[in-house]
PDB file of C-alpha atoms in Angstrom:
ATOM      1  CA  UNK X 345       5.385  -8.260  33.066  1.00 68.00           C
ATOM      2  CA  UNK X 346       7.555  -7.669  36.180  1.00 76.00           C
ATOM      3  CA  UNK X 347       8.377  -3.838  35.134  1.00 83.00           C
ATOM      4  CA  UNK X 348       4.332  -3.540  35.036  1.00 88.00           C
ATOM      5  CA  UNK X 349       0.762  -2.927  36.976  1.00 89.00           C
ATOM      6  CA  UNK X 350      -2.664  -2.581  35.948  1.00 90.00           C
ATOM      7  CA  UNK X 351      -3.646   1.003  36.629  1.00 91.00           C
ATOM      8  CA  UNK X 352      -7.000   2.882  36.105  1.00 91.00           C
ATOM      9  CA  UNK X 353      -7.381   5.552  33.610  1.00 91.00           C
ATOM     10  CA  UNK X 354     -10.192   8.035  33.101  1.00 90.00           C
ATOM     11  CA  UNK X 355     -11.887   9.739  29.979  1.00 89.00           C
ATOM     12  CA  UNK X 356     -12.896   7.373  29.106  1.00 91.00           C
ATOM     13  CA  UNK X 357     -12.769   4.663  32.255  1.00 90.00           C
ATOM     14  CA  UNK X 358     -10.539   2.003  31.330  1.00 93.00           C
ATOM     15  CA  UNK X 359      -7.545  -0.356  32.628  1.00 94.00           C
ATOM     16  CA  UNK X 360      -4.393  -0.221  31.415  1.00 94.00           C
ATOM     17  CA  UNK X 361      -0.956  -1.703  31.513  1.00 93.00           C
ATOM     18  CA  UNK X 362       1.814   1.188  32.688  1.00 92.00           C
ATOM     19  CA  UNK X 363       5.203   0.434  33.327  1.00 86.00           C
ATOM     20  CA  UNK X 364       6.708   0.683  37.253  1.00 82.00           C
ATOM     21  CA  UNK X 365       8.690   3.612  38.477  1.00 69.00           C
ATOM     22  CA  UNK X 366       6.439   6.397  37.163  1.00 58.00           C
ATOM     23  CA  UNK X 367       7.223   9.652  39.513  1.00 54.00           C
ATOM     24  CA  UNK X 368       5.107   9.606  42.613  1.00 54.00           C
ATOM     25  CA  UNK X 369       2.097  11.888  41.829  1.00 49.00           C
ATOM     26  CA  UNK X 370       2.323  12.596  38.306  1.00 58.00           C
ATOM     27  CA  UNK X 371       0.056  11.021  36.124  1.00 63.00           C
ATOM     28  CA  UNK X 372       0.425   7.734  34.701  1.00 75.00           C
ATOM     29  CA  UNK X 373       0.636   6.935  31.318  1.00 83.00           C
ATOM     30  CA  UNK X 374       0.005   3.535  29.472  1.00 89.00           C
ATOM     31  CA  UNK X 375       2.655   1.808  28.000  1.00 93.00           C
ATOM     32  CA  UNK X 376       2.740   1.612  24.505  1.00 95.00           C
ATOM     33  CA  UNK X 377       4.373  -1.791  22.530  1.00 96.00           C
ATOM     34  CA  UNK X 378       5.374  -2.731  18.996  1.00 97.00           C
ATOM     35  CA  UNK X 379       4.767  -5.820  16.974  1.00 98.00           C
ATOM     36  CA  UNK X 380       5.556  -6.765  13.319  1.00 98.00           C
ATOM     37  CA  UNK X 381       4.047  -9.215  11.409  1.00 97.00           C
ATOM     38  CA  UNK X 382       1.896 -10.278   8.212  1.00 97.00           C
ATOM     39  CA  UNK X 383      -0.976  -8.206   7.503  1.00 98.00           C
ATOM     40  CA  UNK X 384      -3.710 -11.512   7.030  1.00 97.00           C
ATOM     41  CA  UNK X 385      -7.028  -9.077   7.789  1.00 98.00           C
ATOM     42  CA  UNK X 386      -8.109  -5.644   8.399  1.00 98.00           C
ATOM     43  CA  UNK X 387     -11.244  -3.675   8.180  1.00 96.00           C
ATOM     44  CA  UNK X 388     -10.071   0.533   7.847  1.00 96.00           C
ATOM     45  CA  UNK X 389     -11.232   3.438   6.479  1.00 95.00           C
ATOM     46  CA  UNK X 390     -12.447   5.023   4.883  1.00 93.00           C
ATOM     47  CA  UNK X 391     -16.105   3.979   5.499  1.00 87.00           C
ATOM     48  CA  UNK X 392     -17.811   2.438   2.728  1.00 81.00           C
ATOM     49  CA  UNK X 393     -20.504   4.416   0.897  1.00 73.00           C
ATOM     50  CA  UNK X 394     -23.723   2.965   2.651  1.00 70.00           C
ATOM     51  CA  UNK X 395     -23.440   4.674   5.993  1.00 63.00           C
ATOM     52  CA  UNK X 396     -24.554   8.274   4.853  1.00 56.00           C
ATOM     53  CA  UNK X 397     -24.301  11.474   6.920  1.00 51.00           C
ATOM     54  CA  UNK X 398     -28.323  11.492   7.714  1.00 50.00           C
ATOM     55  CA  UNK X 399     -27.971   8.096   9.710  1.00 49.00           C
ATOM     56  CA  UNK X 400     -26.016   9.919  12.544  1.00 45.00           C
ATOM     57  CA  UNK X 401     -29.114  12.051  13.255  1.00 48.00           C
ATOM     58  CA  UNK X 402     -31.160   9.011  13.774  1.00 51.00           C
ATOM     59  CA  UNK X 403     -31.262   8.040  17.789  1.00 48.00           C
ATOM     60  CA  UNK X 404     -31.437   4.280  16.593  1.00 47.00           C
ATOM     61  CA  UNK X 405     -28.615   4.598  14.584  1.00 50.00           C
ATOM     62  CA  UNK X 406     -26.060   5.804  17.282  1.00 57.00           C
ATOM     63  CA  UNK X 407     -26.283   3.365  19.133  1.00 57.00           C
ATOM     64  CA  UNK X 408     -24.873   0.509  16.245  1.00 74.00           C
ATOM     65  CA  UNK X 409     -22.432   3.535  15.164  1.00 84.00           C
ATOM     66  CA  UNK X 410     -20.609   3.613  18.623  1.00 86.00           C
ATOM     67  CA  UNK X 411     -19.282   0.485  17.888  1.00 88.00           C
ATOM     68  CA  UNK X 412     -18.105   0.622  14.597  1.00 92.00           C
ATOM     69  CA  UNK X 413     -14.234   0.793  14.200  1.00 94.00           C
ATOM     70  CA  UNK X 414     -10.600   0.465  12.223  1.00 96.00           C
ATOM     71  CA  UNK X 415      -9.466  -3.232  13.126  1.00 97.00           C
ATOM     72  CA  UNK X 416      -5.968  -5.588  11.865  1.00 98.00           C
ATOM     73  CA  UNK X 417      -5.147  -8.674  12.361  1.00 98.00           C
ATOM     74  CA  UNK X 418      -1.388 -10.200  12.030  1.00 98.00           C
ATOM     75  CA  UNK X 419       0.531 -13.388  11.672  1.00 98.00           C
ATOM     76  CA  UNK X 420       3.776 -14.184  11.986  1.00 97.00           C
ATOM     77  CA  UNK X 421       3.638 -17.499  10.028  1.00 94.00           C
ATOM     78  CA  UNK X 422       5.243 -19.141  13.145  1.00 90.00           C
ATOM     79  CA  UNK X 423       8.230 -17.214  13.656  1.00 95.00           C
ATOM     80  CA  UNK X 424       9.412 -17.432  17.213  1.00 96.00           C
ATOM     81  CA  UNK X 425       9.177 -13.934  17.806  1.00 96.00           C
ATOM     82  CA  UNK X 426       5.565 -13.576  16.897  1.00 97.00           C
ATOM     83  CA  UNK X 427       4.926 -16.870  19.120  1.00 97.00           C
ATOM     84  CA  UNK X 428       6.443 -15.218  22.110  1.00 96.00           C
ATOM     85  CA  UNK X 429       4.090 -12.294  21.324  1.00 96.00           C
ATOM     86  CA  UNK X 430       0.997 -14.673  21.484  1.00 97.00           C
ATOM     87  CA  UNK X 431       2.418 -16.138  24.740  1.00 96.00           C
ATOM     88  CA  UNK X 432       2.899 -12.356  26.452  1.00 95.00           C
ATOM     89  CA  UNK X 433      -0.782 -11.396  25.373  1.00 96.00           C
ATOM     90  CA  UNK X 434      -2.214 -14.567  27.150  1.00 96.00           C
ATOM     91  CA  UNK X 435       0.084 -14.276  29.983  1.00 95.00           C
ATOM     92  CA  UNK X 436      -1.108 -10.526  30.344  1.00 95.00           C
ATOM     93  CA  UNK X 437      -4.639 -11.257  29.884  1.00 95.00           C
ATOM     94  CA  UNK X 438      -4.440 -14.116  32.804  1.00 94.00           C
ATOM     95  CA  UNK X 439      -2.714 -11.871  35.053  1.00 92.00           C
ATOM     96  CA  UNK X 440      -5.475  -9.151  34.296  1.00 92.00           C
ATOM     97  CA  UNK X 441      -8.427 -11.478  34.915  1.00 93.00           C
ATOM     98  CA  UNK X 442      -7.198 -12.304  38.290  1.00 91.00           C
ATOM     99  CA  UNK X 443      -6.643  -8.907  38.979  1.00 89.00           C
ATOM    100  CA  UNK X 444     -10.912  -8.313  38.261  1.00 89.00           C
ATOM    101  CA  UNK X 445     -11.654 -11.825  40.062  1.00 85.00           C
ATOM    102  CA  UNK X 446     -13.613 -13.807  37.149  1.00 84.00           C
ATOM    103  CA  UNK X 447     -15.276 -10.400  35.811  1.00 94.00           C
ATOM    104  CA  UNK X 448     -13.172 -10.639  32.652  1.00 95.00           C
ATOM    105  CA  UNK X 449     -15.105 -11.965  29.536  1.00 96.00           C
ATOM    106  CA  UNK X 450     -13.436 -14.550  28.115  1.00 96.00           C
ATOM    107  CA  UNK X 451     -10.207 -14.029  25.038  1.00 96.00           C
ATOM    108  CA  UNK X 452      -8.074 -15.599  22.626  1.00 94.00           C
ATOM    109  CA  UNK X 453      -5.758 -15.677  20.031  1.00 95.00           C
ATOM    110  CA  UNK X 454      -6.493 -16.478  16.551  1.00 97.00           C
ATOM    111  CA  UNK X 455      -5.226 -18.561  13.656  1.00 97.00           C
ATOM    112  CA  UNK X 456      -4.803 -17.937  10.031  1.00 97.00           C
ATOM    113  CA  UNK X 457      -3.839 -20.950   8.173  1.00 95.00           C
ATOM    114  CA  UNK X 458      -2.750 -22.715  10.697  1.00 96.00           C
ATOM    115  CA  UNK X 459      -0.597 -20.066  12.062  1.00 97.00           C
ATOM    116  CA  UNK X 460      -1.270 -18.068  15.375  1.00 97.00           C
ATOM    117  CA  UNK X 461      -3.047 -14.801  15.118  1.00 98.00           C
ATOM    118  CA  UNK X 462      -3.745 -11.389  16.876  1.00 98.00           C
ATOM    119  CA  UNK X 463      -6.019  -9.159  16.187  1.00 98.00           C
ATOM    120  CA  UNK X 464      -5.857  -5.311  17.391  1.00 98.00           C
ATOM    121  CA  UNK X 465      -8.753  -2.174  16.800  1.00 97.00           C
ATOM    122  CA  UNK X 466      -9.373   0.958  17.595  1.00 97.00           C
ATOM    123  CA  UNK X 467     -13.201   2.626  17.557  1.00 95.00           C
ATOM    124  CA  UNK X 468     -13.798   5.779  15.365  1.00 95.00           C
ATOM    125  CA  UNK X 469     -16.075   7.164  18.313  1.00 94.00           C
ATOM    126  CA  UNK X 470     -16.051   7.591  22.258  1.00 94.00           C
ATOM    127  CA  UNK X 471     -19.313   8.503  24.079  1.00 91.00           C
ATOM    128  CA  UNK X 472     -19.218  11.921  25.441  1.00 91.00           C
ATOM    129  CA  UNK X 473     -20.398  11.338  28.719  1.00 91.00           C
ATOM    130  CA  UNK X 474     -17.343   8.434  28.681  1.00 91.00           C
ATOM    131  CA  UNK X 475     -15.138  11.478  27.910  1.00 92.00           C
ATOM    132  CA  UNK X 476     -16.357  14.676  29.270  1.00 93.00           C
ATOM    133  CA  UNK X 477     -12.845  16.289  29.429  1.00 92.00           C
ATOM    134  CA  UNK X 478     -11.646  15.145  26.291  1.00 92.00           C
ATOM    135  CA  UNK X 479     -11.284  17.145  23.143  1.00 90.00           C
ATOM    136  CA  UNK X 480     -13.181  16.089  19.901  1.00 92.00           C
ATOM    137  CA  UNK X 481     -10.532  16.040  16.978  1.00 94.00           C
ATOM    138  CA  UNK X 482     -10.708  16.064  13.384  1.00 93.00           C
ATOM    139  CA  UNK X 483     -10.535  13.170  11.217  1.00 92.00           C
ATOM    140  CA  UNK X 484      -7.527  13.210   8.629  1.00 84.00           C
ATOM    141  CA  UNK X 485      -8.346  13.379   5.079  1.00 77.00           C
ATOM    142  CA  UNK X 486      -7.561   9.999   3.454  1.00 90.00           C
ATOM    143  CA  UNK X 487      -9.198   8.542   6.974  1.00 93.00           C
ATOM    144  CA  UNK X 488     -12.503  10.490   6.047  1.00 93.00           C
ATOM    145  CA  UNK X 489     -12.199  11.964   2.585  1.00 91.00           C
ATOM    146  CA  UNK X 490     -15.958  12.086   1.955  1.00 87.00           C
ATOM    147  CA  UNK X 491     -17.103  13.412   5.498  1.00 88.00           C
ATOM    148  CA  UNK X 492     -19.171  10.553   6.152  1.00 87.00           C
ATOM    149  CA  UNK X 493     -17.780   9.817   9.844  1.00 88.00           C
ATOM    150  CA  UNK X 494     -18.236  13.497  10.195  1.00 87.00           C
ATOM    151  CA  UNK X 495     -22.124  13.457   9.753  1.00 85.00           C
ATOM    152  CA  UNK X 496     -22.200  10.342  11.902  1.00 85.00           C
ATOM    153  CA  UNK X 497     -21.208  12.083  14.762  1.00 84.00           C
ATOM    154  CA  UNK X 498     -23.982  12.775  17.016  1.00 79.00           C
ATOM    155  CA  UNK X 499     -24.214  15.322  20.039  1.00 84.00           C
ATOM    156  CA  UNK X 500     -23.345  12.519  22.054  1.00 88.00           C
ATOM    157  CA  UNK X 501     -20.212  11.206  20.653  1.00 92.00           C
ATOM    158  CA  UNK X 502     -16.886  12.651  19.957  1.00 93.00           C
ATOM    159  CA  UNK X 503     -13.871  11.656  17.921  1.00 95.00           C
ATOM    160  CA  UNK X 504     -11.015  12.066  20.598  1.00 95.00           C
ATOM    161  CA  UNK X 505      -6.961  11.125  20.539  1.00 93.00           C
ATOM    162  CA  UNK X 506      -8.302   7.551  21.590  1.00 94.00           C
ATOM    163  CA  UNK X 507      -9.833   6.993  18.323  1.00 96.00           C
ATOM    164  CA  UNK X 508      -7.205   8.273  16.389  1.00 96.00           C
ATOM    165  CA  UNK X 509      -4.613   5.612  14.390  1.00 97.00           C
ATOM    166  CA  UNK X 510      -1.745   6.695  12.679  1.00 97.00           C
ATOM    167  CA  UNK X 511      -1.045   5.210   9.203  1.00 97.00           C
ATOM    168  CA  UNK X 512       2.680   5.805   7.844  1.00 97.00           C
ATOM    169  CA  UNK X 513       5.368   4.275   5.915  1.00 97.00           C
ATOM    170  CA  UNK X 514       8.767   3.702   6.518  1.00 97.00           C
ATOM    171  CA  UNK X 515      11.032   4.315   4.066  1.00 96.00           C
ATOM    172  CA  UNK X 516      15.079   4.039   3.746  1.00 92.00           C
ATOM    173  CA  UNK X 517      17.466   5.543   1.483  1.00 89.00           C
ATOM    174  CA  UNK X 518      21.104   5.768   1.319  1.00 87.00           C
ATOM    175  CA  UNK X 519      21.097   4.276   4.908  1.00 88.00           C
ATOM    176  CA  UNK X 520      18.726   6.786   6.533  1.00 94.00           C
ATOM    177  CA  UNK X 521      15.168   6.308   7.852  1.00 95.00           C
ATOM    178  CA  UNK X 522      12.432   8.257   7.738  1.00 96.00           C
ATOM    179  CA  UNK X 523       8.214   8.061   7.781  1.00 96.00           C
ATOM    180  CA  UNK X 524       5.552   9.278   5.308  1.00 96.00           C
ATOM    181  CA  UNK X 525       1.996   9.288   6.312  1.00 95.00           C
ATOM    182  CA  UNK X 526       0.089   7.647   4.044  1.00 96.00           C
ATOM    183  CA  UNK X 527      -4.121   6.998   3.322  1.00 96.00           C
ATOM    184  CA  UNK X 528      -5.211   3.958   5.279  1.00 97.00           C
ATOM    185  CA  UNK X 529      -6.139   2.529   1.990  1.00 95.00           C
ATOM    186  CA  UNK X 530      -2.912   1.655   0.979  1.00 96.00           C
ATOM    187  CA  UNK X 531      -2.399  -2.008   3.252  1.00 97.00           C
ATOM    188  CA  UNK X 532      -3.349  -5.295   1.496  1.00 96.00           C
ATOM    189  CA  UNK X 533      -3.330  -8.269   2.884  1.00 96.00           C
ATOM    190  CA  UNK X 534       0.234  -9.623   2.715  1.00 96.00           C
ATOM    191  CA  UNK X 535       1.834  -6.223   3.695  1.00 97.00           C
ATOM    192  CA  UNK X 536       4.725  -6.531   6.288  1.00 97.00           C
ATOM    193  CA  UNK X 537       3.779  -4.312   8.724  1.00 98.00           C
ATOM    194  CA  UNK X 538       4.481  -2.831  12.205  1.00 98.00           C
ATOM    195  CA  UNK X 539       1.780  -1.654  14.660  1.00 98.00           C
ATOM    196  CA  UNK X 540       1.911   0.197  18.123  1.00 98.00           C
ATOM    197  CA  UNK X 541      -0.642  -0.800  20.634  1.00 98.00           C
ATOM    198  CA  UNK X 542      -1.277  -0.609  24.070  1.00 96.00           C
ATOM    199  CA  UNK X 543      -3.426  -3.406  26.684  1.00 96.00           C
ATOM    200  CA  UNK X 544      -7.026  -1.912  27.532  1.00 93.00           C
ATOM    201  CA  UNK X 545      -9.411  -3.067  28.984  1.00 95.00           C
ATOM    202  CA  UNK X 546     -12.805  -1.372  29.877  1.00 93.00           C
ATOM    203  CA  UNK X 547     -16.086  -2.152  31.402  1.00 92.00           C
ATOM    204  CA  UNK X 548     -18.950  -3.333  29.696  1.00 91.00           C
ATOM    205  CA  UNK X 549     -22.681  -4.303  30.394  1.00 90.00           C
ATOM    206  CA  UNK X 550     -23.484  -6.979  32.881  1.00 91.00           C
ATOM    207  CA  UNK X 551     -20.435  -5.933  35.524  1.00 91.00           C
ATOM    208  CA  UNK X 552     -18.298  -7.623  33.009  1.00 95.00           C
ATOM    209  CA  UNK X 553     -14.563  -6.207  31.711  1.00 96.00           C
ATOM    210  CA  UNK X 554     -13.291  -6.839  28.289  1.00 96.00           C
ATOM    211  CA  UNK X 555     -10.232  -7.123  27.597  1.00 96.00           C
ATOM    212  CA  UNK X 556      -9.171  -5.308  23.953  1.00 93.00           C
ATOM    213  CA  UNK X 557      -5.537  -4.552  22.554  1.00 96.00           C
ATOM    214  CA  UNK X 558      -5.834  -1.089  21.572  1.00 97.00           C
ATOM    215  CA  UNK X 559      -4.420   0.172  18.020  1.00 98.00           C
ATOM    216  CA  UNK X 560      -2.182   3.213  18.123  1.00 97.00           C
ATOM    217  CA  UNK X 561      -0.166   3.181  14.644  1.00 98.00           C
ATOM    218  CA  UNK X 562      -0.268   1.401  11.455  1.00 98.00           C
ATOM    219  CA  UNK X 563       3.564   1.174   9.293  1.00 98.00           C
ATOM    220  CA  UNK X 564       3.781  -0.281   6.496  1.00 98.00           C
ATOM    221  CA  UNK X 565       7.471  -1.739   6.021  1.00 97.00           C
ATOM    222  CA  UNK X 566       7.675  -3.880   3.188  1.00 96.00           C
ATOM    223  CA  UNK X 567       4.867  -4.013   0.049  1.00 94.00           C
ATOM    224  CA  UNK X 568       7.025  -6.153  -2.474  1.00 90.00           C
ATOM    225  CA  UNK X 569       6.735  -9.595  -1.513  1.00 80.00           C
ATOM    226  CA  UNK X 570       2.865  -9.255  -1.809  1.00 80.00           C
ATOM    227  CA  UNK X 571       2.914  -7.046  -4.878  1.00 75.00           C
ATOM    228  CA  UNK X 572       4.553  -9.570  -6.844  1.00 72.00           C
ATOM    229  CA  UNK X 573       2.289 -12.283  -5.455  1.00 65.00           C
TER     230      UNK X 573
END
């Protein structure tokens, strides 16, 4: 964490880890990290059938729509490398709740079968008034292939570059490497996968922060070893 601060970001207000040395007066921009491990949860789109177009025009609705959001959780089945992971994310999120003097709500790793754990999300939708400069994208076909998160957006939401996850594969042949996008659909638990995130944290009700490792990118590297399961 030397090469790093804690730096404020707007659209929407948040905290984020940027690396040192950034040019003097040019905007900062968080720093984005890689992980690979076992694919033991997720919850991505597309949305399931229930939530229908009409519910984003109800007021009530919004408000439980806000939150909902594309979410994975990894394991490296106690390989070192994913241990020292686990031991950076608790070292960041100490240093981070000292920087906000107690506000931070409490966090942790998880475990899946006995094996340490973290889990990483992104939400489908940022308030607008969070985001007044941002610009409200489309969602990708195989992310929304029915237009449901389409009719949940309300006039006070928006679907901006913060929400947005980018689900590939990584494929080799004769020695040379290249990336496919691919439907969210596609991972199963047991995938090998890699994942781009960055540390956020935001504020929440109550004067409290939450702290929230922010999905960026989805890979899927290897399929087999669960397909022949």
């Amino acid at each position: 964490l030397d090469d790093y601060l804690f730096a404020p970001f707007k659209d929407p207000n948040s905290w984020r880890v940027a690396r040192k040395g950034d040019d003097e007066g040019k905007e900062k921009a968080e720093a984005v990290f890689c992980l690979q491990g076992v694919l033991c949860a997720y919850d991505l789109p597309p949305l399931p059938a229930e939530l229908t177009p009409q519910d984003g025009k109800k007021k009530k609705n919004n408000i439980q729509h806000i939150h909902l959001r594309q979410s994975v959780t990894l394991t490296g089945l106690s390989c070192p490398g994913f241990e020292q992971a686990v031991q950076l994310f608790n070292d960041t999120y100490d240093a981070m709740s000292r920087s906000f003097s107690g506000a931070m709500l409490p966090w942790k790793g998880g475990m899946y079968e006995g094996n340490s754990s973290l889990s990483f999300h992104a939400r489908y939708f940022t308030l607008r008034h969070d985001a007044p400069t941002e610009r409200g994208l489309d969602f990708g076909s195989g992310v929304d292939p029915k237009g449901l998160m389409k009719g949940l957006l309300a006039h006070n939401m928006v679907h901006t570059a913060d929400n947005k996850v980018k689900y590939s594969k990584r494929l080799e042949e004769k020695g040379q490497v290249r990336y496919i996008t691919i439907e969210p659909k596609t991972f199963q638990v047991g995938d090998i996968v890699e994942i781009s995130f960055d540390f956020y944290c935001a504020p929440v009700k109550g004067n409290k922060i939450v702290f929230a490792p922010h999905l960026r990118s989805l890979t899927l590297l290897d399929d087999t070893v669960r397909a022949k399961a």
